[in-house]
Tab-separated table of C-alpha atoms in Angstrom:
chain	number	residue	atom	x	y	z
P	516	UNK	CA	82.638	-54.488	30.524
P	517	UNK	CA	84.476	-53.715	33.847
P	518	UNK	CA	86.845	-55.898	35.074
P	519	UNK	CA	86.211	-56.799	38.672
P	520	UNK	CA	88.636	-58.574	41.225
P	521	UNK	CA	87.625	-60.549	43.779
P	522	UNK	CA	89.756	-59.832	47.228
P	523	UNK	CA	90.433	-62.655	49.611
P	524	UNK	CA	88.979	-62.405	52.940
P	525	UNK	CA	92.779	-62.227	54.566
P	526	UNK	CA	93.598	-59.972	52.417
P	527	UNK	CA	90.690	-57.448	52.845
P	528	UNK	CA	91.064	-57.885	56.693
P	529	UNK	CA	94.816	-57.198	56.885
P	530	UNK	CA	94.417	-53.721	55.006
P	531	UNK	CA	91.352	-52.741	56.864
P	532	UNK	CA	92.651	-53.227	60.519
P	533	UNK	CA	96.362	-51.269	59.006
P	534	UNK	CA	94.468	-48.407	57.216
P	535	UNK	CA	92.186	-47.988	60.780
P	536	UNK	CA	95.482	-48.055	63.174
P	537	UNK	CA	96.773	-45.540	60.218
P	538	UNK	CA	94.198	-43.310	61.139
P	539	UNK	CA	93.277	-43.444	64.796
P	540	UNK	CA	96.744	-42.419	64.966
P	541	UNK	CA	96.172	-39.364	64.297
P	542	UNK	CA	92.354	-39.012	64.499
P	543	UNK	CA	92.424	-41.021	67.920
P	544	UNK	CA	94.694	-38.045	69.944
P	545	UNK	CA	92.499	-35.393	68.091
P	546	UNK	CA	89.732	-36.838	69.768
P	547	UNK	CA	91.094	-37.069	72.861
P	548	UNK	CA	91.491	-33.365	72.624
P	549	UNK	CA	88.713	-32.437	71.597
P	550	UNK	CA	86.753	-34.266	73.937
P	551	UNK	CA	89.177	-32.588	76.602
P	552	UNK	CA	88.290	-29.040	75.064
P	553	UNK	CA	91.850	-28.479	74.064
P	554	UNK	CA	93.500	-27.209	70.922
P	555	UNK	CA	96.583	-27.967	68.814
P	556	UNK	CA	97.396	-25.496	66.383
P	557	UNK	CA	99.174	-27.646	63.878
P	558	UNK	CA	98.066	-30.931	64.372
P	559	UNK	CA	94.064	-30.674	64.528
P	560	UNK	CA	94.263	-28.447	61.393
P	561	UNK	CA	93.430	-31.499	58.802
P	562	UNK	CA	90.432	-32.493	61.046
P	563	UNK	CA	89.133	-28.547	61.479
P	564	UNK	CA	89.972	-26.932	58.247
P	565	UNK	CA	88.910	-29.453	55.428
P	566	UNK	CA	85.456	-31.427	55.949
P	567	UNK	CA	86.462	-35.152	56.099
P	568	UNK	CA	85.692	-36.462	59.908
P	569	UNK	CA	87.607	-38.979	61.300
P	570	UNK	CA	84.922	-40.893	61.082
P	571	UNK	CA	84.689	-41.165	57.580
P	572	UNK	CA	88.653	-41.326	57.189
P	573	UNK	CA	88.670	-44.389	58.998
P	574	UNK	CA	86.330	-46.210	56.634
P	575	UNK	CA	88.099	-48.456	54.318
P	576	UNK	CA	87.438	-48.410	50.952
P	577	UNK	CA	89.238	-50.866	48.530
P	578	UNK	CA	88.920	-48.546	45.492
P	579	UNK	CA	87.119	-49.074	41.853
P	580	UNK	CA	87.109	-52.855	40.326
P	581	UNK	CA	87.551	-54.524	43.814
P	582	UNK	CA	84.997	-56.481	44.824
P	583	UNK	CA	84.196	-57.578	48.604
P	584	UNK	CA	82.010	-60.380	49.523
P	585	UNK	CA	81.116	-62.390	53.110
P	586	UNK	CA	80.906	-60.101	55.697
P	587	UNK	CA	82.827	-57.014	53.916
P	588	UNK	CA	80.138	-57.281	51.250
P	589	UNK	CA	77.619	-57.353	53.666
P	590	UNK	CA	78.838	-54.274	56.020
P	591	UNK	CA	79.101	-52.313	52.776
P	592	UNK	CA	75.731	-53.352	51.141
P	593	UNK	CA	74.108	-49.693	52.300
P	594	UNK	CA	76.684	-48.191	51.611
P	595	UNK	CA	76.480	-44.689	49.048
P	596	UNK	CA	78.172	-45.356	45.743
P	597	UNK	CA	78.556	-49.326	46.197
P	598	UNK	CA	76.583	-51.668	44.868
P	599	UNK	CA	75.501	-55.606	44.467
P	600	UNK	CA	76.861	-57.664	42.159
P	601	UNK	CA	74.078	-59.974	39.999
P	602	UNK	CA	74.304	-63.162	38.976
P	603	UNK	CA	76.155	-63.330	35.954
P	604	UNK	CA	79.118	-61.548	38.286
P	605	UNK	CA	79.200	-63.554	41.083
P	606	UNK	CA	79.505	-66.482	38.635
P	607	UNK	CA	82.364	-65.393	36.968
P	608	UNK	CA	84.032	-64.822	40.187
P	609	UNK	CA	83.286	-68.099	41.182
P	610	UNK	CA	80.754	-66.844	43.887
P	611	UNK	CA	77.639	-68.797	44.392
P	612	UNK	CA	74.749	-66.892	43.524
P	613	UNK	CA	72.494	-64.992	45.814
P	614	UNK	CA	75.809	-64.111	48.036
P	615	UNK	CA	76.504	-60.791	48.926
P	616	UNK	CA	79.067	-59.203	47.081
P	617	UNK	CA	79.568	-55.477	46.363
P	618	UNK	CA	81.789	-53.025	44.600
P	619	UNK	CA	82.251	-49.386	43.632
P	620	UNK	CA	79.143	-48.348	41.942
P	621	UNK	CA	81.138	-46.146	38.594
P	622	UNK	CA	77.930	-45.599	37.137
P	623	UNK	CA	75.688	-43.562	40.436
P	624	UNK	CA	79.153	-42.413	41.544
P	625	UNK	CA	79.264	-39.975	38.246
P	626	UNK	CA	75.816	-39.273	38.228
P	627	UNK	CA	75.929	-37.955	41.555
P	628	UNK	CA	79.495	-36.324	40.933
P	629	UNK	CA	80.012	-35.499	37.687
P	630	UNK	CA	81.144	-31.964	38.488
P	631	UNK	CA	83.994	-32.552	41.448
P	632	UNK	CA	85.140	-35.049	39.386
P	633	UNK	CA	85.533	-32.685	36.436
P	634	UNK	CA	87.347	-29.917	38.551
P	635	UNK	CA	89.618	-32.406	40.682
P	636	UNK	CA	90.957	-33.895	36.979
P	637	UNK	CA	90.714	-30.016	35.770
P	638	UNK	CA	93.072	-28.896	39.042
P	639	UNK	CA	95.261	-32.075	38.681
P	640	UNK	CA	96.194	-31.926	35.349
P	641	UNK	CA	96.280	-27.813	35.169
P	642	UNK	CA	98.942	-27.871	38.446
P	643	UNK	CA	101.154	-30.519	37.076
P	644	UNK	CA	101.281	-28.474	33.541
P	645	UNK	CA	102.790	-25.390	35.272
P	646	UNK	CA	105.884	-24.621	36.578
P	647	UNK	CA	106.207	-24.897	40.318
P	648	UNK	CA	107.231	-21.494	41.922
P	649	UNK	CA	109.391	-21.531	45.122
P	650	UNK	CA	109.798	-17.445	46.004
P	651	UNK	CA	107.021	-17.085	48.540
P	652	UNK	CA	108.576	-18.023	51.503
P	653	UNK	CA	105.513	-19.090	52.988
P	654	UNK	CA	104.427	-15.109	53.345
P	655	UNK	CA	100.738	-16.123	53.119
P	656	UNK	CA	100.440	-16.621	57.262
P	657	UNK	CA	102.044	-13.569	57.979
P	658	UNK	CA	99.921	-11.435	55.416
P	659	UNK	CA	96.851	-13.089	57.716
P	660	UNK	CA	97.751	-11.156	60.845
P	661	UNK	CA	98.827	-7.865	58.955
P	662	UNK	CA	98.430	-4.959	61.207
P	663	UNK	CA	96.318	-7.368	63.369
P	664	UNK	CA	96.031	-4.450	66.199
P	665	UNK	CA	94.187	-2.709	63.571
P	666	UNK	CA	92.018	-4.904	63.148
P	667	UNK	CA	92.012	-6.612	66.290
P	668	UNK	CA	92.462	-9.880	64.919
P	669	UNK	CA	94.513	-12.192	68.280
P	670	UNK	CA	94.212	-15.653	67.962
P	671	UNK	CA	93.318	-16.983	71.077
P	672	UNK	CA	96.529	-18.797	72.502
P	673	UNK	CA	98.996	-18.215	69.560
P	674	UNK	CA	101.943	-15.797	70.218
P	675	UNK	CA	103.559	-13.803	67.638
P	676	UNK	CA	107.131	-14.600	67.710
P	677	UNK	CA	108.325	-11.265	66.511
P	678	UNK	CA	105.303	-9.546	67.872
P	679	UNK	CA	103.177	-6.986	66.068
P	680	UNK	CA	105.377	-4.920	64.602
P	681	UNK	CA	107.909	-7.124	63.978
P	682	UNK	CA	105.571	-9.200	61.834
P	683	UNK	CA	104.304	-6.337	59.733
P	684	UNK	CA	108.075	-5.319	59.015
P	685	UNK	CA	108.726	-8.583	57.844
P	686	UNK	CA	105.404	-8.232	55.153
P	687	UNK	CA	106.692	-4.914	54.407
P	688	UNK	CA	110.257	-5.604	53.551
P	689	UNK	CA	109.257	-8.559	51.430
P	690	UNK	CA	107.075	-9.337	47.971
P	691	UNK	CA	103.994	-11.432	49.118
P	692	UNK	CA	103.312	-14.008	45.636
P	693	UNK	CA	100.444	-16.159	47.273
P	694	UNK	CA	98.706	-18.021	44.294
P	695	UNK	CA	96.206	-19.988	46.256
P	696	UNK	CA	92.942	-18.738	46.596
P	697	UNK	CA	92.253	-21.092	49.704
P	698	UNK	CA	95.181	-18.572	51.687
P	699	UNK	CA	94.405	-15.417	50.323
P	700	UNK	CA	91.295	-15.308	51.300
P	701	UNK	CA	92.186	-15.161	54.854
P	702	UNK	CA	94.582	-11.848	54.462
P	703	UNK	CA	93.517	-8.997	56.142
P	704	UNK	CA	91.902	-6.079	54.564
P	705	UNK	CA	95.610	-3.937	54.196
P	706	UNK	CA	97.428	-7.255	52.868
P	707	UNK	CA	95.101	-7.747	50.019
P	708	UNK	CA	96.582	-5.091	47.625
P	709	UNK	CA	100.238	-6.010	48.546
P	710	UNK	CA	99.806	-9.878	46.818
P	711	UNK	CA	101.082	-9.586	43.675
P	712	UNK	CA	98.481	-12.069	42.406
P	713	UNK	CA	94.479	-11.861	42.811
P	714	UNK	CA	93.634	-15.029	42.913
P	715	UNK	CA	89.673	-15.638	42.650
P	716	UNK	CA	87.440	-18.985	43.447
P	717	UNK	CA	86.642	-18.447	39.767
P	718	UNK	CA	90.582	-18.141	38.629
P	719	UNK	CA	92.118	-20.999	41.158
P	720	UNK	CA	92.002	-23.846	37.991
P	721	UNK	CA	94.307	-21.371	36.517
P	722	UNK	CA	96.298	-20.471	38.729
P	723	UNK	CA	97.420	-23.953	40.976
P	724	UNK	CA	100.834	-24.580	40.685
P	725	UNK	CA	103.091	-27.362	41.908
P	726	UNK	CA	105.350	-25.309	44.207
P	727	UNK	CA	102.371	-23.945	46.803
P	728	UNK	CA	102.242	-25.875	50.198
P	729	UNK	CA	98.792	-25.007	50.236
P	730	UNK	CA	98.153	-26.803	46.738
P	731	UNK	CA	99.862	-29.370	47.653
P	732	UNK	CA	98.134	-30.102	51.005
P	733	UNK	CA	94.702	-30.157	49.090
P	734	UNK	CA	95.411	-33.527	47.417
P	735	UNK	CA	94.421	-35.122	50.356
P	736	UNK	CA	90.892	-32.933	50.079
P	737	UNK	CA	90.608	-34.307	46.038
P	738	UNK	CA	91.407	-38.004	47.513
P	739	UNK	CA	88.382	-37.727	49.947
P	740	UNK	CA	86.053	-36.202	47.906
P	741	UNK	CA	86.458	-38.832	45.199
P	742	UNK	CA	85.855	-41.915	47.440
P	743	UNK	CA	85.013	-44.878	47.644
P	744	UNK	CA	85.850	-44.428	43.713
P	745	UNK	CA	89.893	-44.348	45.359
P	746	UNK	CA	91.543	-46.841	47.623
P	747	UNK	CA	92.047	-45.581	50.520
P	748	UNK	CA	95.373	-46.530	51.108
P	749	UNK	CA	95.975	-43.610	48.587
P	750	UNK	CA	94.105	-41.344	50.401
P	751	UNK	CA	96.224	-41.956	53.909
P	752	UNK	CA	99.104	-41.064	51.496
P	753	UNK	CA	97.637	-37.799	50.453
P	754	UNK	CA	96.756	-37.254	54.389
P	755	UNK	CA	100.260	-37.803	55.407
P	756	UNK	CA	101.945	-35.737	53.452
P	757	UNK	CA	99.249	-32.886	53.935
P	758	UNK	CA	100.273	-33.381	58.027
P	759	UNK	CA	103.742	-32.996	57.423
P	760	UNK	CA	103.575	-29.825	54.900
P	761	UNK	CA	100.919	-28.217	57.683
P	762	UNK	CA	103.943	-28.549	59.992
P	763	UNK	CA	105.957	-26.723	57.795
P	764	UNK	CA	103.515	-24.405	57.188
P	765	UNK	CA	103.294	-23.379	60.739
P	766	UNK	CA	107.047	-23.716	61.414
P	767	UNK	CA	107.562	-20.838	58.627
P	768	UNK	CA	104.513	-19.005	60.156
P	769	UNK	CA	104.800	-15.900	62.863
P	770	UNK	CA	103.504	-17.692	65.524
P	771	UNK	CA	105.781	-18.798	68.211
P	772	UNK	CA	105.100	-22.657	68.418
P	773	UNK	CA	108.169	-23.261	69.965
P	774	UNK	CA	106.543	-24.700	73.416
P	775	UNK	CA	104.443	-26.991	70.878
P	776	UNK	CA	107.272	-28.878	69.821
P	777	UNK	CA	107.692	-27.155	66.114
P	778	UNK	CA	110.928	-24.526	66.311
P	779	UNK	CA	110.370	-21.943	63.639
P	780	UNK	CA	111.889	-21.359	60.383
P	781	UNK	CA	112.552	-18.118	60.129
P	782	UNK	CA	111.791	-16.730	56.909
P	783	UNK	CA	112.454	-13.119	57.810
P	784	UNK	CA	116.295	-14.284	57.163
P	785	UNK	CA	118.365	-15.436	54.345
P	786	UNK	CA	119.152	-19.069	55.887
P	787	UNK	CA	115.923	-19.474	57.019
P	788	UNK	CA	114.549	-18.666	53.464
P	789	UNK	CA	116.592	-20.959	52.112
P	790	UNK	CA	115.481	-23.254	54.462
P	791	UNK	CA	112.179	-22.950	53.124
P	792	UNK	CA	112.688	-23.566	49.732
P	793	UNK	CA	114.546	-26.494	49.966
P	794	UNK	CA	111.587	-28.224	52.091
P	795	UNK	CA	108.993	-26.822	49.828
P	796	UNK	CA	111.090	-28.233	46.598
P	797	UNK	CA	110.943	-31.532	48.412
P	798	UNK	CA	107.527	-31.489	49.123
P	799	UNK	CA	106.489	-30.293	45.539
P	800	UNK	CA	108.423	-34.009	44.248
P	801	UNK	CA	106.520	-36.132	47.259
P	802	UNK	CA	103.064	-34.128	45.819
P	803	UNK	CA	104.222	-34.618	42.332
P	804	UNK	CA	103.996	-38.123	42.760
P	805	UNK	CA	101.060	-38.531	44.340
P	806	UNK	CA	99.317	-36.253	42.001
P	807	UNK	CA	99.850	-38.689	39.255
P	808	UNK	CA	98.565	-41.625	41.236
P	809	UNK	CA	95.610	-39.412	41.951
P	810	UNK	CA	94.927	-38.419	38.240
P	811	UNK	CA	95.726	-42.152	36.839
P	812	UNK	CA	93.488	-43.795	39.936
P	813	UNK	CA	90.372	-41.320	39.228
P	814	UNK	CA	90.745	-41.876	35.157
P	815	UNK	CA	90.705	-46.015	35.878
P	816	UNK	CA	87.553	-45.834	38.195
P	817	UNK	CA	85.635	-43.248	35.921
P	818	UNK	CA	86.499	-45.441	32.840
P	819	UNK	CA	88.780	-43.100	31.005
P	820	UNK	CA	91.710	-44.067	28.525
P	821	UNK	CA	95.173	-45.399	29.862
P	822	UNK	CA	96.449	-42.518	27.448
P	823	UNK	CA	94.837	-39.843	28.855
P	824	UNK	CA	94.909	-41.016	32.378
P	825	UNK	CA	98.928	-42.450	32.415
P	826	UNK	CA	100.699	-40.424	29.296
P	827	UNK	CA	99.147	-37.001	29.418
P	828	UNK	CA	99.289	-36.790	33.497
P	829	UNK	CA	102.661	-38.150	33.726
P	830	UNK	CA	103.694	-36.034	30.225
P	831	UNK	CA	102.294	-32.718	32.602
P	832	UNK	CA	104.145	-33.296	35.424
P	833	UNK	CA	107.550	-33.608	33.707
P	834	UNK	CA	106.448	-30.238	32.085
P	835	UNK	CA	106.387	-29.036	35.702
């Protein structure tokens, strides 16, 4: 039977208001702009590129095995994937019965998502077996505006910092190692056959791996895709760091963003590669981390063994 917790109203309150001032702010200024019809090129990436709206990040779930009653319960009772407790469960939570009370749903939850739960444990567990790679030097941007003149490809209020030419040098005189499908995808037509991987939609549970920013950024699209089965303090943790690697991202990028507040790293040198690494090694620890929480919080709400959620997660990642 699952084991259900009953949170105080206080406590319920206090993490709702700090997980909606989390949000709004960064959601709140993204607004702002877009309401305004102006763009940021780093920071209204999370809110363009992946398909949670703010919105929806700023409703608070408490995760699986919480339960919420009074007004919580009541706010929630439509709610997809929750549902009312009976009789028997309000009683042993000391509730009276016919209150309101509701908590994840575990059983419609997997009905409805059966399959994004089996790839997000199938891409958590298969990047934390492999060995994290640190030699692409964040070559993936540059490879998307490959002889752009060609192919007239100008972003719209982006610079190129070393200009047309001097970008396609910089592909040229380096190996491009991209393993994330989600990036390569977005190379021009003459930077496809210089990656020296193919990654495919069909091949990306084999070939995630611990080291890519761009892997790494996508916990926070696993986190949102599994909710309300996740808290969503979690979530905001995934989000966070996703913001700050997308800043690296861009800083190690060929765009001049400079005037936007984010100097460049410049990955065309030898400091500036090392530069690189050393963020993206600390970034692959942060994502490491959360990874684990992700796999061992989406193995306690779907009802799956401490041993496979805690020893063979955590047993991965060290292999990593």
């Amino acid at each position: 039977m699952e084991q259900l917790k009953l949170l105080a109203a206080n406590e319920w309150r206090a993490r709702e208001e700090a997980h909606q001032l989390r949000v709004g702010r960064y959601a709140d200024p993204y607004l702002e702009r877009r309401s305004a019809g102006r763009k940021h090129p780093v920071e209204d990436f999370l809110f363009t590129y992946y398909t949670q709206k703010p919105g929806q990040l700023r409703r608070w779930h408490p995760g699986a095995g919480t339960v919420l009653a009074g007004s919580a319960g009541e706010a929630r009772r439509g709610w997809k994937h929750y549902r009312v407790l009976d009789d028997g469960e309000l009683a042993a939570l000391g509730l009276p019965a016919g209150s309101t009370a509701v908590t994840f749903d575990r059983a419609a939850f997997l009905a409805d998502r059966a399959d994004a739960v089996a790839f997000a444990e199938i891409i958590l567990r298969g990047t934390a077996a492999r060995p994290a790679q640190f030699g692409c030097f964040g070559l993936h941007e540059w490879a998307m505006v490959y002889r752009q003149d060609k192919f007239d490809l100008r972003h719209e209020y982006l610079k190129l910092r070393l200009g047309s030419e001097g970008t396609d040098q910089v592909v040229e005189d380096n190996r491009i190692r991209c393993t994330h499908f989600d990036a390569f995808r977005f190379y021009t037509p003459d930077a496809l056959p210089l990656n020296e991987h193919l990654p495919t939609r069909d091949s990306q549970r084999h070939m995630e791996q611990p080291g890519c920013l761009h892997a790494n950024m996508d916990l926070y699209k696993w986190a949102y895709k599994l909710l309300p089965a996740l808290p969503s303090e979690l979530v905001m943790d995934c989000f966070e760091l996703s913001w700050r690697i997308r800043a690296m991202d861009m800083q190690a990028s060929p765009y001049d963003l400079a005037g936007w507040g984010y100097p460049p790293i410049r990955i065309e040198t030898t400091d500036g590669k090392a530069d690189y690494v050393a963020r993206q090694r600390g970034f692959a620890q942060e994502a490491a981390i959360l990874r684990g929480r992700l796999a061992a919080s989406l193995a306690e709400a779907t009802g799956e063994t401490t041993r496979s959620a805690k020893g063979e997660v955590h047993g991965e990642q060290g292999a990593a």
